[in-house]
GROMACS .gro file of C-alpha atoms in nm:
model
  135
    1MET     CA    1   2.861  -7.115   3.420
    2SER     CA    2   2.574  -7.297   3.515
    3PRO     CA    3   2.265  -7.328   3.258
    4GLN     CA    4   2.035  -7.160   3.485
    5ALA     CA    5   2.271  -6.846   3.507
    6HIS     CA    6   2.125  -6.773   3.122
    7ALA     CA    7   1.761  -6.643   3.063
    8PRO     CA    8   1.583  -6.934   2.952
    9ALA     CA    9   1.456  -6.961   2.619
   10HIS     CA   10   1.120  -7.012   2.716
   11GLU     CA   11   0.913  -6.884   3.032
   12ASP     CA   12   0.784  -7.133   3.257
   13ALA     CA   13   0.416  -7.083   3.385
   14HIS     CA   14   0.523  -7.050   3.760
   15ASN     CA   15   0.703  -6.739   3.668
   16VAL     CA   16   0.470  -6.604   3.435
   17HIS     CA   17   0.185  -6.662   3.693
   18HIS     CA   18   0.376  -6.506   3.972
   19GLY     CA   19   0.454  -6.203   3.795
   20HIS     CA   20   0.804  -6.272   3.714
   21SER     CA   21   0.780  -6.276   3.326
   22HIS     CA   22   1.087  -6.129   3.139
   23GLY     CA   23   0.860  -5.863   2.934
   24HIS     CA   24   0.593  -6.068   2.754
   25ASP     CA   25   0.295  -5.838   2.878
   26ALA     CA   26   0.023  -6.063   2.759
   27GLY     CA   27  -0.344  -5.942   2.874
   28HIS     CA   28  -0.508  -6.170   3.101
   29GLY     CA   29  -0.925  -6.167   3.132
   30SER     CA   30  -1.095  -6.131   3.456
   31LEU     CA   31  -1.434  -6.222   3.564
   32ARG     CA   32  -1.518  -5.843   3.514
   33THR     CA   33  -1.388  -5.817   3.175
   34TYR     CA   34  -1.577  -6.160   3.039
   35LEU     CA   35  -1.889  -6.039   3.208
   36ILE     CA   36  -1.896  -5.658   3.069
   37GLY     CA   37  -1.797  -5.828   2.734
   38PHE     CA   38  -2.101  -6.094   2.749
   39VAL     CA   39  -2.336  -5.811   2.846
   40LEU     CA   40  -2.218  -5.583   2.570
   41ALA     CA   41  -2.250  -5.833   2.326
   42ALA     CA   42  -2.590  -5.948   2.445
   43ILE     CA   43  -2.725  -5.593   2.415
   44LEU     CA   44  -2.513  -5.540   2.037
   45THR     CA   45  -2.717  -5.845   1.922
   46ALA     CA   46  -3.061  -5.756   2.109
   47ILE     CA   47  -3.068  -5.377   1.963
   48PRO     CA   48  -3.006  -5.475   1.585
   49PHE     CA   49  -3.277  -5.746   1.632
   50TRP     CA   50  -3.550  -5.500   1.759
   51LEU     CA   51  -3.449  -5.273   1.484
   52VAL     CA   52  -3.530  -5.541   1.210
   53MET     CA   53  -3.826  -5.725   1.395
   54GLY     CA   54  -3.976  -5.389   1.508
   55GLU     CA   55  -3.951  -5.215   1.191
   56VAL     CA   56  -3.813  -4.901   1.386
   57PHE     CA   57  -3.704  -4.713   1.084
   58GLU     CA   58  -3.910  -4.690   0.743
   59ASN     CA   59  -3.623  -4.645   0.562
   60LYS     CA   60  -3.435  -4.974   0.514
   61LEU     CA   61  -3.119  -4.813   0.444
   62VAL     CA   62  -3.080  -4.637   0.790
   63THR     CA   63  -3.173  -5.002   0.950
   64ALA     CA   64  -2.887  -5.141   0.725
   65VAL     CA   65  -2.644  -4.890   0.824
   66LEU     CA   66  -2.735  -4.927   1.183
   67ILE     CA   67  -2.696  -5.309   1.179
   68MET     CA   68  -2.347  -5.250   1.038
   69ILE     CA   69  -2.219  -5.008   1.265
   70PHE     CA   70  -2.359  -5.227   1.575
   71ALA     CA   71  -2.163  -5.518   1.391
   72ALA     CA   72  -1.849  -5.361   1.360
   73VAL     CA   73  -1.868  -5.241   1.743
   74GLN     CA   74  -1.924  -5.584   1.856
   75ILE     CA   75  -1.642  -5.696   1.665
   76VAL     CA   76  -1.422  -5.473   1.864
   77VAL     CA   77  -1.604  -5.561   2.190
   78HIS     CA   78  -1.518  -5.924   2.132
   79MET     CA   79  -1.141  -5.836   2.039
   80VAL     CA   80  -1.088  -5.618   2.342
   81CYS     CA   81  -1.318  -5.824   2.609
   82PHE     CA   82  -1.241  -6.165   2.510
   83LEU     CA   83  -0.925  -6.168   2.294
   84HIS     CA   84  -0.745  -5.928   2.554
   85MET     CA   85  -0.623  -5.687   2.282
   86ASN     CA   86  -0.456  -5.357   2.436
   87ALA     CA   87  -0.161  -5.142   2.343
   88ARG     CA   88   0.034  -5.309   2.619
   89SER     CA   89   0.043  -5.641   2.533
   90GLU     CA   90   0.299  -5.822   2.328
   91GLY     CA   91   0.489  -5.501   2.264
   92GLY     CA   92   0.186  -5.336   2.065
   93TRP     CA   93   0.171  -5.627   1.827
   94THR     CA   94  -0.196  -5.695   1.937
   95ILE     CA   95  -0.328  -5.329   1.907
   96MET     CA   96  -0.153  -5.340   1.519
   97ALA     CA   97  -0.374  -5.654   1.484
   98LEU     CA   98  -0.661  -5.460   1.589
   99ILE     CA   99  -0.593  -5.166   1.341
  100PHE     CA  100  -0.580  -5.424   1.074
  101THR     CA  101  -0.891  -5.584   1.154
  102LEU     CA  102  -1.082  -5.263   1.178
  103ILE     CA  103  -0.941  -5.196   0.831
  104ILE     CA  104  -1.056  -5.534   0.703
  105VAL     CA  105  -1.402  -5.488   0.850
  106ALA     CA  106  -1.426  -5.164   0.683
  107ILE     CA  107  -1.347  -5.281   0.362
  108MET     CA  108  -1.568  -5.598   0.387
  109LEU     CA  109  -1.865  -5.343   0.503
  110ALA     CA  110  -1.814  -5.111   0.202
  111GLY     CA  111  -1.807  -5.419  -0.005
  112SER     CA  112  -2.116  -5.569   0.168
  113PHE     CA  113  -2.310  -5.220   0.071
  114TRP     CA  114  -2.181  -5.227  -0.270
  115VAL     CA  115  -2.313  -5.542  -0.338
  116MET     CA  116  -2.616  -5.518  -0.196
  117HIS     CA  117  -2.693  -5.200  -0.350
  118HIS     CA  118  -2.635  -5.353  -0.701
  119LEU     CA  119  -2.806  -5.669  -0.633
  120ASN     CA  120  -3.106  -5.412  -0.545
  121THR     CA  121  -3.075  -5.234  -0.841
  122ASN     CA  122  -3.006  -5.503  -1.090
  123MET     CA  123  -3.196  -5.802  -0.966
  124MET     CA  124  -3.503  -5.681  -0.812
  125PRO     CA  125  -3.854  -5.743  -1.012
  126MET     CA  126  -3.940  -5.497  -1.254
  127SER     CA  127  -4.278  -5.303  -1.262
  128PRO     CA  128  -4.584  -5.424  -1.446
  129GLU     CA  129  -4.497  -5.126  -1.702
  130MET     CA  130  -4.139  -5.237  -1.739
  131MET     CA  131  -4.248  -5.618  -1.782
  132LYS     CA  132  -4.492  -5.546  -2.076
  133ASN     CA  133  -4.197  -5.401  -2.278
  134MET     CA  134  -3.985  -5.716  -2.219
  135PRO     CA  135  -3.926  -5.926  -2.543
   0.00000   0.00000   0.00000
């Protein structure tokens, strides 16, 4: 039996490029996908910048929450548009990586809020009345 009768241990670029792949459905980006990702990334960067610089909301907590939401959405946009993550490619493993990333991002955002809250509560300057009572 000739060595070419068996499936190759690896796929050469010619077969993958011309659709003769052996089941490795990796997503490939198109110019349209990259342009959509770029436009979304620019918008998702400009809006939080405007929220902070324009002092749109008087309540700083609302601004912080909105910035965190925009950050999480931007991470997903980057993963889908630039890393080409979807449920079909690589047998579903890329979508598992996306879910794992979303969980890690949620933990990081919650931890960031917790740290910021406690820094604000415990480290901010005291009122003049409180300073008078200091030893």
